[in-house]
Coordinates of C-alpha atoms in Angstrom, one line a residue:
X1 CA -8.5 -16.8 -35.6
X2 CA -7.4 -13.6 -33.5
X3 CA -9.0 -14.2 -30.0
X4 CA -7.6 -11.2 -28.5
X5 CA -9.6 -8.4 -27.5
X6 CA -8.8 -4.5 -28.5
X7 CA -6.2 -3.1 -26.5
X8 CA -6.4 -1.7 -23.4
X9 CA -4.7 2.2 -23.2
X10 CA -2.9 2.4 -19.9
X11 CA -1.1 5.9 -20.8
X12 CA 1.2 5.9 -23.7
X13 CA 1.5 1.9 -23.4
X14 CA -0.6 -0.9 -25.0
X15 CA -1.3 -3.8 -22.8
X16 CA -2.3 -7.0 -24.2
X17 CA -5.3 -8.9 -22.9
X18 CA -4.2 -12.6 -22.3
X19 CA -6.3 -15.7 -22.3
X20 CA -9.2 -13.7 -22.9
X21 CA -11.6 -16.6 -23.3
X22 CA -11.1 -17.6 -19.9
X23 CA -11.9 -14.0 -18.5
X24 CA -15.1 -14.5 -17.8
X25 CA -14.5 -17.5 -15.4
X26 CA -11.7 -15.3 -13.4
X27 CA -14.0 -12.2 -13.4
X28 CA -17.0 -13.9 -11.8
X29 CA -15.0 -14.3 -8.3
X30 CA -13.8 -11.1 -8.7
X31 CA -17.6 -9.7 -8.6
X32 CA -18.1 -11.6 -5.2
X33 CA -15.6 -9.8 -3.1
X34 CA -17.1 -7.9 -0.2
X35 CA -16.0 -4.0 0.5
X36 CA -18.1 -4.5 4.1
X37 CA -15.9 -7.8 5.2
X38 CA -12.9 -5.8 4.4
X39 CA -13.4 -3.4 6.5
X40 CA -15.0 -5.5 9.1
X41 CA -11.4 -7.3 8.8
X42 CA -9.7 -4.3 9.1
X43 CA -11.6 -3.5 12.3
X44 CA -10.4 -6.9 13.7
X45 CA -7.1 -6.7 13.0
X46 CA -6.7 -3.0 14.4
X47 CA -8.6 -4.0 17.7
X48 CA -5.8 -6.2 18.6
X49 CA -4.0 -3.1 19.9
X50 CA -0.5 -3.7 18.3
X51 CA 0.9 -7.0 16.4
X52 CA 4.0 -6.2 16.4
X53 CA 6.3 -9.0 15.8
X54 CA 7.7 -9.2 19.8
X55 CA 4.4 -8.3 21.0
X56 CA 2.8 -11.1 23.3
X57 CA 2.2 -14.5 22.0
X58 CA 0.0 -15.5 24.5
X59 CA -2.6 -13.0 25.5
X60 CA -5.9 -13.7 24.1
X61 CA -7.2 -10.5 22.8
X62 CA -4.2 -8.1 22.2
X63 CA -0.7 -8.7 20.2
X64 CA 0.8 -11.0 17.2
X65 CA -0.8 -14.2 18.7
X66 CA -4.2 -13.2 19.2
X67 CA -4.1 -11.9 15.7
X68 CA -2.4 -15.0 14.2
X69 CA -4.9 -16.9 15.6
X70 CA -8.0 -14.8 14.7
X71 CA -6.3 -14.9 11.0
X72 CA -6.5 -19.1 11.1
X73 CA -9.7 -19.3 12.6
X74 CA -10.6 -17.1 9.4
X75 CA -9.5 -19.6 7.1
X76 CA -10.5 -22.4 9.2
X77 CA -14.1 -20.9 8.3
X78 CA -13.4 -20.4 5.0
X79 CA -12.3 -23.6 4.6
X80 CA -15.4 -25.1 6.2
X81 CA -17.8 -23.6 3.9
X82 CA -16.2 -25.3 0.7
X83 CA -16.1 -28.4 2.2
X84 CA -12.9 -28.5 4.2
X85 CA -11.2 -27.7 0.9
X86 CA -8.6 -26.2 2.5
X87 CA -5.6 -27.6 4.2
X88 CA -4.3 -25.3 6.7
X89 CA -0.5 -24.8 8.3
X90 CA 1.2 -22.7 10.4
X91 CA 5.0 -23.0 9.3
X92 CA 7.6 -21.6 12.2
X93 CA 10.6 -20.9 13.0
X94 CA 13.0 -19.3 15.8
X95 CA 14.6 -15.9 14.3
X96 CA 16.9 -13.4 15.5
X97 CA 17.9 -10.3 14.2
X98 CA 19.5 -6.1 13.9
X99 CA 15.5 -5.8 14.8
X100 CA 14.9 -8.9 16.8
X101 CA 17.7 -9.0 19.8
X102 CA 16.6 -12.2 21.2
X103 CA 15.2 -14.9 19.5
X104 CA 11.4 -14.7 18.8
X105 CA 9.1 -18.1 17.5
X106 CA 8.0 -17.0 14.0
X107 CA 4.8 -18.5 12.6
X108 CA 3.0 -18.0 9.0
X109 CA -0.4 -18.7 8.9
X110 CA -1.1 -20.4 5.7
X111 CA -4.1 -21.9 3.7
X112 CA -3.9 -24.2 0.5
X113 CA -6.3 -24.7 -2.1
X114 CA -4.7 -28.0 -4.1
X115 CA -5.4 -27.6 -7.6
X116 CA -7.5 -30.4 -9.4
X117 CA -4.8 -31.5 -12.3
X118 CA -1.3 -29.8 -11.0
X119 CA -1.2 -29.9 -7.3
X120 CA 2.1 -28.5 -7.2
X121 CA 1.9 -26.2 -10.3
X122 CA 1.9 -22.9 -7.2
X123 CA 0.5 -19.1 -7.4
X124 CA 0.8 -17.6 -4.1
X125 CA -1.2 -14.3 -2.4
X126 CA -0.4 -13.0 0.5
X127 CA 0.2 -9.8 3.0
X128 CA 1.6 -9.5 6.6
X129 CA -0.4 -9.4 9.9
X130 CA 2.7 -7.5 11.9
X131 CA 2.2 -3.8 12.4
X132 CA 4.8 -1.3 13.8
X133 CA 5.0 2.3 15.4
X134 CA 7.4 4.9 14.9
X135 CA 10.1 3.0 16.9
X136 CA 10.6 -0.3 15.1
X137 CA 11.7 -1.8 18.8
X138 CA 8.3 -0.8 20.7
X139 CA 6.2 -3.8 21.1
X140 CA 3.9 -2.0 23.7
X141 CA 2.4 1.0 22.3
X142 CA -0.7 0.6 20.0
X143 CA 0.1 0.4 16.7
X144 CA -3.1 -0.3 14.6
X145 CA -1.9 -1.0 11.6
X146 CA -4.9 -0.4 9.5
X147 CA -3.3 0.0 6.0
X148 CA 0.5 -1.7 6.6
X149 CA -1.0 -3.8 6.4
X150 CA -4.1 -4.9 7.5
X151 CA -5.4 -4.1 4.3
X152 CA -3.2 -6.7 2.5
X153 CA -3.7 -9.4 5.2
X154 CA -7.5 -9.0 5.0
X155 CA -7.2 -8.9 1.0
X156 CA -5.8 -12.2 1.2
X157 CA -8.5 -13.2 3.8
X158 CA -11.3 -12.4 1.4
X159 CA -9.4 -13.5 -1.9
X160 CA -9.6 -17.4 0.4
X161 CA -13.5 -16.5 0.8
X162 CA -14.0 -16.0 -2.6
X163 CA -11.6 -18.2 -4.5
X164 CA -12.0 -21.2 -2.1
X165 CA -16.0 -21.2 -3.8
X166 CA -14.5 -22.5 -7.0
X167 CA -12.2 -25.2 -8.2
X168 CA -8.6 -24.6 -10.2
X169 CA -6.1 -26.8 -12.6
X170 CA -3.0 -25.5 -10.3
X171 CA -2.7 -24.7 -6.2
X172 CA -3.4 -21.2 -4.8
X173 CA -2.0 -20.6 -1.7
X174 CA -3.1 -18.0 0.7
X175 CA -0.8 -16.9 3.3
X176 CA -0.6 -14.6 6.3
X177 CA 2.5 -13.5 7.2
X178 CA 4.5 -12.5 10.5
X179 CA 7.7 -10.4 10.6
X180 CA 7.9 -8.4 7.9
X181 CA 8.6 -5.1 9.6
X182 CA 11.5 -6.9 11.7
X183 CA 13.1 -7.7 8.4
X184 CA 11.1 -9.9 5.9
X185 CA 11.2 -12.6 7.7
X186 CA 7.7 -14.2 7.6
X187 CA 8.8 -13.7 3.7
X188 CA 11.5 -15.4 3.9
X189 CA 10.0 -18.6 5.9
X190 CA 7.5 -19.0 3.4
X191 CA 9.8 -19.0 0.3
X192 CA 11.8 -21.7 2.4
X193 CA 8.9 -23.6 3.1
X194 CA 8.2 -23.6 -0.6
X195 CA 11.5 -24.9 -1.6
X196 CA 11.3 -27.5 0.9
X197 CA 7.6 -28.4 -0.4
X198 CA 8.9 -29.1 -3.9
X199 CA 6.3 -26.2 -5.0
X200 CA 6.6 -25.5 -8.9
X201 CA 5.8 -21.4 -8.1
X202 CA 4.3 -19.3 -10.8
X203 CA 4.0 -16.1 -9.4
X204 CA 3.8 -14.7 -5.7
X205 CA 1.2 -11.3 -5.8
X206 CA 2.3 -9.7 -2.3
X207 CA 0.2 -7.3 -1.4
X208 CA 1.9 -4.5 1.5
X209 CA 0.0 -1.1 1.4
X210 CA -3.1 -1.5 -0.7
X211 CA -6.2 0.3 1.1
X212 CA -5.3 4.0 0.8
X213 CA -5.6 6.4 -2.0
X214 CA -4.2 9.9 -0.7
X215 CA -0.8 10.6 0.3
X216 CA 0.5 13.4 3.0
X217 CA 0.6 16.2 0.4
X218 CA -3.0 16.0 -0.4
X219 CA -2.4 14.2 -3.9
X220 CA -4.9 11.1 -4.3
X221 CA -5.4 8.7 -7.0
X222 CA -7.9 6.2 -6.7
X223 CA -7.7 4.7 -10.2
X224 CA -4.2 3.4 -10.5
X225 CA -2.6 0.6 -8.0
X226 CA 1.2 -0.1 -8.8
X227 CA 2.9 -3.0 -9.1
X228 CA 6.5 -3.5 -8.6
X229 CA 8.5 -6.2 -10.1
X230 CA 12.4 -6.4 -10.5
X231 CA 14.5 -6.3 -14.3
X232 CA 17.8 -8.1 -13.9
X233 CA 16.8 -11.6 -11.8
X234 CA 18.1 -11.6 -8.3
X235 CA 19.0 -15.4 -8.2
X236 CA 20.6 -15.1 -11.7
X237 CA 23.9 -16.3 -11.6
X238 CA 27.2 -14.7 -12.9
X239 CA 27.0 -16.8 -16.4
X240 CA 23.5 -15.3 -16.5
X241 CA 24.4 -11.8 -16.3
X242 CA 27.1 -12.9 -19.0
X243 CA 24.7 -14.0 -21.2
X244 CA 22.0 -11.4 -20.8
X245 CA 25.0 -9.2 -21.8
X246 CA 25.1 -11.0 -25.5
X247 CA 21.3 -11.8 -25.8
X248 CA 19.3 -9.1 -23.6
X249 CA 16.7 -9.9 -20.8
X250 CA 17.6 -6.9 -18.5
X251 CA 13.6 -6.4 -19.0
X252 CA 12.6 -9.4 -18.9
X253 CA 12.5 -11.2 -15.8
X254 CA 9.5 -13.5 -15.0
X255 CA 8.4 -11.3 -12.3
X256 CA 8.4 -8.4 -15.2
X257 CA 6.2 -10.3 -17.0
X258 CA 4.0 -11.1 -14.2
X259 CA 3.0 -7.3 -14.1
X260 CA 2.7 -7.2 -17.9
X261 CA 0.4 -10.1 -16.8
X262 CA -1.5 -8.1 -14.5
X263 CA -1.7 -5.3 -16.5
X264 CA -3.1 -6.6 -19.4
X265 CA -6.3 -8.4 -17.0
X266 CA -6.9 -4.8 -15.5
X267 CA -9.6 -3.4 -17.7
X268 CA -11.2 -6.4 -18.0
X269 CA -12.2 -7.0 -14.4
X270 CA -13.5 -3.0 -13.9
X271 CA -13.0 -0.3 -15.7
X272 CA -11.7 2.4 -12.6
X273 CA -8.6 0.6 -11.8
X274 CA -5.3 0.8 -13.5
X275 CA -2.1 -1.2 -13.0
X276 CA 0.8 1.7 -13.1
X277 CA 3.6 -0.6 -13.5
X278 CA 7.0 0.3 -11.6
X279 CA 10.1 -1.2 -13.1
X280 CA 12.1 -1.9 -9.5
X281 CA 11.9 -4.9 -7.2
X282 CA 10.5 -2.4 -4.5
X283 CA 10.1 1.3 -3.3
X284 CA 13.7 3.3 -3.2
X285 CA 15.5 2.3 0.0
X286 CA 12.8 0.0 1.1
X287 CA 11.4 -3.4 0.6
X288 CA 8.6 -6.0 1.3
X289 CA 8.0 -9.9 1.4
X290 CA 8.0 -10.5 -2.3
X291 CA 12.1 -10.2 -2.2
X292 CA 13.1 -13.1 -0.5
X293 CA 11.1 -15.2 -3.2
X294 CA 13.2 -12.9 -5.7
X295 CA 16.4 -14.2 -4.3
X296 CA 15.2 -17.8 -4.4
X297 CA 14.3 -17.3 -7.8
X298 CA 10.1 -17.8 -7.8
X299 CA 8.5 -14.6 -9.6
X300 CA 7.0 -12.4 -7.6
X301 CA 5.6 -8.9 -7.6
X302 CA 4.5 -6.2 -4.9
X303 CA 0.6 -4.8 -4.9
X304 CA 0.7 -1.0 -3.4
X305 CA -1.1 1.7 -3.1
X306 CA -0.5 4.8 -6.3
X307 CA 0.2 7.2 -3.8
X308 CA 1.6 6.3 -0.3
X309 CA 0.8 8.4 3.0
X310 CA 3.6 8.9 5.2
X311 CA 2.0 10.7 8.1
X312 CA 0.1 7.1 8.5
X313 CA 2.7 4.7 8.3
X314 CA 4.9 3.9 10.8
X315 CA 4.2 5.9 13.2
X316 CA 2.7 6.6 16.5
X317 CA -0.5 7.6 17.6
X318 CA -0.6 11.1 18.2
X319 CA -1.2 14.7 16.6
X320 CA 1.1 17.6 16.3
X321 CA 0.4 21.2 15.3
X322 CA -3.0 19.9 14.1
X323 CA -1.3 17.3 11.8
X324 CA -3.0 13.8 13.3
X325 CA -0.5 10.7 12.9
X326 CA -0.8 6.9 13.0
X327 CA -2.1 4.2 10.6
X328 CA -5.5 4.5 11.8
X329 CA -8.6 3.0 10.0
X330 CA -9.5 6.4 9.2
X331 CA -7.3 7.0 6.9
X332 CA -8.3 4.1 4.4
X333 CA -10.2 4.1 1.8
X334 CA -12.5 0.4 1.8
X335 CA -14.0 1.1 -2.2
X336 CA -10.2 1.6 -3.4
X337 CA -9.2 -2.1 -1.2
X338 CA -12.3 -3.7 -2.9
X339 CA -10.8 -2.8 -6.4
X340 CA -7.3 -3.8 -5.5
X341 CA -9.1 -7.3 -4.2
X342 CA -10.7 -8.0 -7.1
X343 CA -7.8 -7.3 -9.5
X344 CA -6.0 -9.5 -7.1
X345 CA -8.6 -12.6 -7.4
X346 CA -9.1 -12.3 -10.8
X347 CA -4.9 -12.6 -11.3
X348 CA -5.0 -15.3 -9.2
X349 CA -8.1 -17.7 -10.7
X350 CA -6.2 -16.7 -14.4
X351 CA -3.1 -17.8 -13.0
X352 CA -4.1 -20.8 -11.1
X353 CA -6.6 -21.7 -14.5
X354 CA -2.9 -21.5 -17.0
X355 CA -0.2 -23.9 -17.5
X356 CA 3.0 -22.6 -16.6
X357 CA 5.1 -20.3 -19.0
X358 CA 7.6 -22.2 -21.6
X359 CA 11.1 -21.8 -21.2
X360 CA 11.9 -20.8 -24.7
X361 CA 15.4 -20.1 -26.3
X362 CA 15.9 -17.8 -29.2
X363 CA 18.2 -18.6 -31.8
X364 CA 18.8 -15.7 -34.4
X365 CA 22.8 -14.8 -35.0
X366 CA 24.2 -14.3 -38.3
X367 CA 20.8 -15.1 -39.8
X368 CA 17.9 -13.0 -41.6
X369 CA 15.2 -15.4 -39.7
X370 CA 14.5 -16.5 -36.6
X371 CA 14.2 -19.8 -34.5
X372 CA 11.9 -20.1 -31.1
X373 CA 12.4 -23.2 -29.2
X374 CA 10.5 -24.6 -26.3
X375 CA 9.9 -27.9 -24.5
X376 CA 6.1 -29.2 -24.2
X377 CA 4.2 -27.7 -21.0
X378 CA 2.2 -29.7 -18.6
X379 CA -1.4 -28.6 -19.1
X380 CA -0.9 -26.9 -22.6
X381 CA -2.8 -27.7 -25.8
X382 CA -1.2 -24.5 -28.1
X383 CA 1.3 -21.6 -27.5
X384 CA 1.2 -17.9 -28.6
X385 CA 4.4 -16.7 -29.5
X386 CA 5.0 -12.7 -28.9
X387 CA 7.3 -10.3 -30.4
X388 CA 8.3 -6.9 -29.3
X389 CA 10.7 -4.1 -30.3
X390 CA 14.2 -3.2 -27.6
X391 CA 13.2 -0.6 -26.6
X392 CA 8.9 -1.4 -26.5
X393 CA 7.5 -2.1 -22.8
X394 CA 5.0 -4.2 -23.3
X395 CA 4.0 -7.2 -26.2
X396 CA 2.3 -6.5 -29.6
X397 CA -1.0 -6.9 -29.2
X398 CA -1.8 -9.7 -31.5
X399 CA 0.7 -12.6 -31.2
X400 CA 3.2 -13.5 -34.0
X401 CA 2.0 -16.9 -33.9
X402 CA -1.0 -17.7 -32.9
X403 CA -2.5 -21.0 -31.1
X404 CA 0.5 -23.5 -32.5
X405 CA 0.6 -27.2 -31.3
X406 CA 4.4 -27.2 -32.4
X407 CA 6.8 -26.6 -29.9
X408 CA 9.2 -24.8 -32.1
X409 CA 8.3 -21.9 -35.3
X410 CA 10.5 -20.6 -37.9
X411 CA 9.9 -16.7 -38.3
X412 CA 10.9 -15.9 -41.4
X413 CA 12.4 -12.9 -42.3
X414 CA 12.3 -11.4 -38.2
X415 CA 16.0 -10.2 -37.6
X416 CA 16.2 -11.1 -34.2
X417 CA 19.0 -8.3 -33.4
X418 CA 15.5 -6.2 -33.3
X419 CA 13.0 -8.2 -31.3
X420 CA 12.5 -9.4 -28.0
X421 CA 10.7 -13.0 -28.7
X422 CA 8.1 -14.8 -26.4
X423 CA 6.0 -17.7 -25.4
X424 CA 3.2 -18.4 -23.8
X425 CA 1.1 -21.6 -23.1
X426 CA -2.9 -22.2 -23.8
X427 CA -4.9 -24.5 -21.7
X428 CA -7.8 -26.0 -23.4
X429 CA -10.0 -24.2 -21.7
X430 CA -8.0 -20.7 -23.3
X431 CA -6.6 -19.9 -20.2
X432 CA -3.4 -18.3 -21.2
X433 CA 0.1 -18.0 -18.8
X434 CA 1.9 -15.1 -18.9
X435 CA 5.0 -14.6 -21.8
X436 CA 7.8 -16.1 -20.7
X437 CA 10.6 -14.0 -22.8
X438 CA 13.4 -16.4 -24.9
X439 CA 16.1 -14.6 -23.2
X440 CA 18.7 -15.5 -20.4
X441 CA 16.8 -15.9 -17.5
X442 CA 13.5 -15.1 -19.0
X443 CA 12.6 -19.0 -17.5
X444 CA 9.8 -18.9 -14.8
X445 CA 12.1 -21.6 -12.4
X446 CA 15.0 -20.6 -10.5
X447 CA 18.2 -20.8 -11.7
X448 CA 20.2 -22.9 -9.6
X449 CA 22.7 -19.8 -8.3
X450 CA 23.8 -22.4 -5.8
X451 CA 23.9 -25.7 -7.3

């Protein structure tokens, strides 16, 4: 029995919705985020003057400590309210950098929510606290920081709130980061501390830009956020891109099927916001804390606004020839944030309610069927397998196969040379992982570039 909704129509593209039995469950945090504690976040965090990443680390009420620290006491009351079901730590490091000329102490502020049957089974949400003016050096001037990105630091704040309320198969971690405008590196300290955790990480939702919804020209869209996810794998490894060369999967990285992922939940959680999906790792010429999880090879995709204002990023406060400047409060718009949130919590409890992906292999030369093979997944009672043409973007929306037990089908008559295959896993409950593509490098592990 077909337990797939209709599709959804995101432009020309049909999305399909996954694990739509266990919608419901992942909508109903959604519903509980708060527009009014996001801005009252956003107030807090621009109140602290600047928190720029050399700013003081000491003073109580203005720079990157007093915000760090506001930021754990957060999740310290979070945590409280679910019965201390939080554990809480503040990973650091020393750093030094092009942007950093001496070295500076580095600290995340993190929050974990251990999953009930696969502790270390990981989906990760987070945004950075640091702000910047128009000189990337100037740690003295005020530099609010209201949308880059206050608004992603308190939409990871409030996804805690929310999320912390219920109870998940696999780990959510919430995480606050420091650095990122000195050079990723509050991204980069987390990915490590993942590694060095042992975390199995299913997808990182980074969220940099995501509480605006006009640009500098006047253009606004409030009914589209985008999410960025990279093609060819940035960890994979030179008999990877050999083999991607024979069998395909320059489309199909995990973190590409993360956002086919996210797109697909979209409609279901409101029907005003739409996930425009952008085929990169990042913006041209720039980049955000999702990459250094790309190079370690854990999937991982960038929330941001559909249209970016340039006048209110990065730079100082000030106006010229009537043009005001400065990433001020003002300028954001809280319903938009709100929307972003909720598609952000409702990714997250489907994510932290699935098994992890397969790893499947596709076996279909010099044949007129084809062969899908996987290994059993932790968590999983059936897998969907998924078919799509070369040159399609997204999955069919009904699956080739539908609910199987086996862990390997025979599709007769499917000339492989035509299709992109896929698998994804079923939890009991319905809950349903993103497609993990049977293509080189379509796995959602790293791929040992350095072993």
């Amino acid at each position: 029995m077909n337990r797939f909704l209709p599709p959804l129509m995101f432009g020309l593209c049909t999305v399909p919705l996954f694990g739509t039995a266990a919608l419901a469950e992942s909508a109903e945090p959604a519903s509980a985020v708060s527009q009014a504690r996001l801005r009252s976040d956003v107030q807090a965090l621009v109140d602290f003057g600047t928190r720029h990443t050399l700013s003081s680390q000491t003073d109580s009420r203005r720079g990157i400590g007093a915000a760090r620290r506001w930021a754990e006491r957060h999740f310290r009351a979070s945590s409280k309210a679910c019965g201390n079901c939080l554990e809480i730590v503040t990973p650091e490091t020393m750093v030094s950098g092009s942007r950093i000329p001496e070295p500076v102490r580095l600290v995340d502020v993190v929050a974990i929510q251990r999953g009930t049957e696969r502790p270390n089974e990981v989906v990760i949400v987070q945004g950075h606290i640091d702000s910047r003016a128009t000189d990337v050096m100037d740690a003295k001037s005020d530099a609010p920081g209201a949308n880059d990105d206050g608004s992603g630091t308190a939409l990871v704040l409030e996804a805690a709130r929310v999320l912390s309320r219920h109870k998940y198969p696999a780990t959510i971690v919430y995480a606050v980061l420091s650095g990122e405008e000195q050079g990723l590196f509050g991204g980069k300290l987390l990915a490590d501390y993942a590694r060095q955790q042992g975390w199995t990480v299913k997808a990182v939702l980074n969220n940099d830009i995501v509480g605006g919804s006009c640009g500098s020209d006047g253009y606004c869209d409030d009914t589209h956020v985008r999410v960025f996810s990279e093609g060819p794998r940035a960890d994979a490894t030179d008999d990877t891109r050999a083999a991607a060369r024979r069998f395909g999967g320059e489309n199909d990285s995990p973190s590409r099927n993360v956002s086919r992922f996210v797109a697909g939940l979209a409609g279901a959680v409101q029907d005003d916001l739409a996930v425009r999906q952008i085929w990169r790792a990042d913006r041209m010429g720039r980049g955000g804390d999702q990459l250094p999880f790309l190079e370690q090879g854990y999937p991982a995709v960038r929330f941001t606004v559909a249209v970016e204002d340039y006048e209110h990023q990065h730079q100082d406060l000030r106006t010229e020839d009537g043009v005001t400047y400065g990433d001020t409060i003002e300028e954001m718009d809280f319903p938009y944030l709100a929307k972003v949130t909720r598609l952000n919590v409702a990714t997250l409890a489907a994510l932290a309610s699935a098994p992890m992906p397969p790893a499947p292999v596709a076996d279909a030369a010099v044949k007129t069927w084809t062969d899908v093979t996987w290994k059993p997944v932790n968590g999983a009672a059936a897998y969907n397998v998924w078919r799509r043409r070369s040159n399609a973007p997204d999955w069919e929306i009904e699956p080739v196969v539908s609910h199987t037990q086996d862990t390997s089908v025979k599709l007769e008559g499917l000339r492989g040379d035509d299709w992109i295959l896929g698998v994804s896993s079923i939890a009991a409950d319905g809950s349903e992982s993103p497609v993990a593509a049977a293509v080189p490098g379509g796995e959602f592990t790293p791929l040992g570039q350095d072993d």
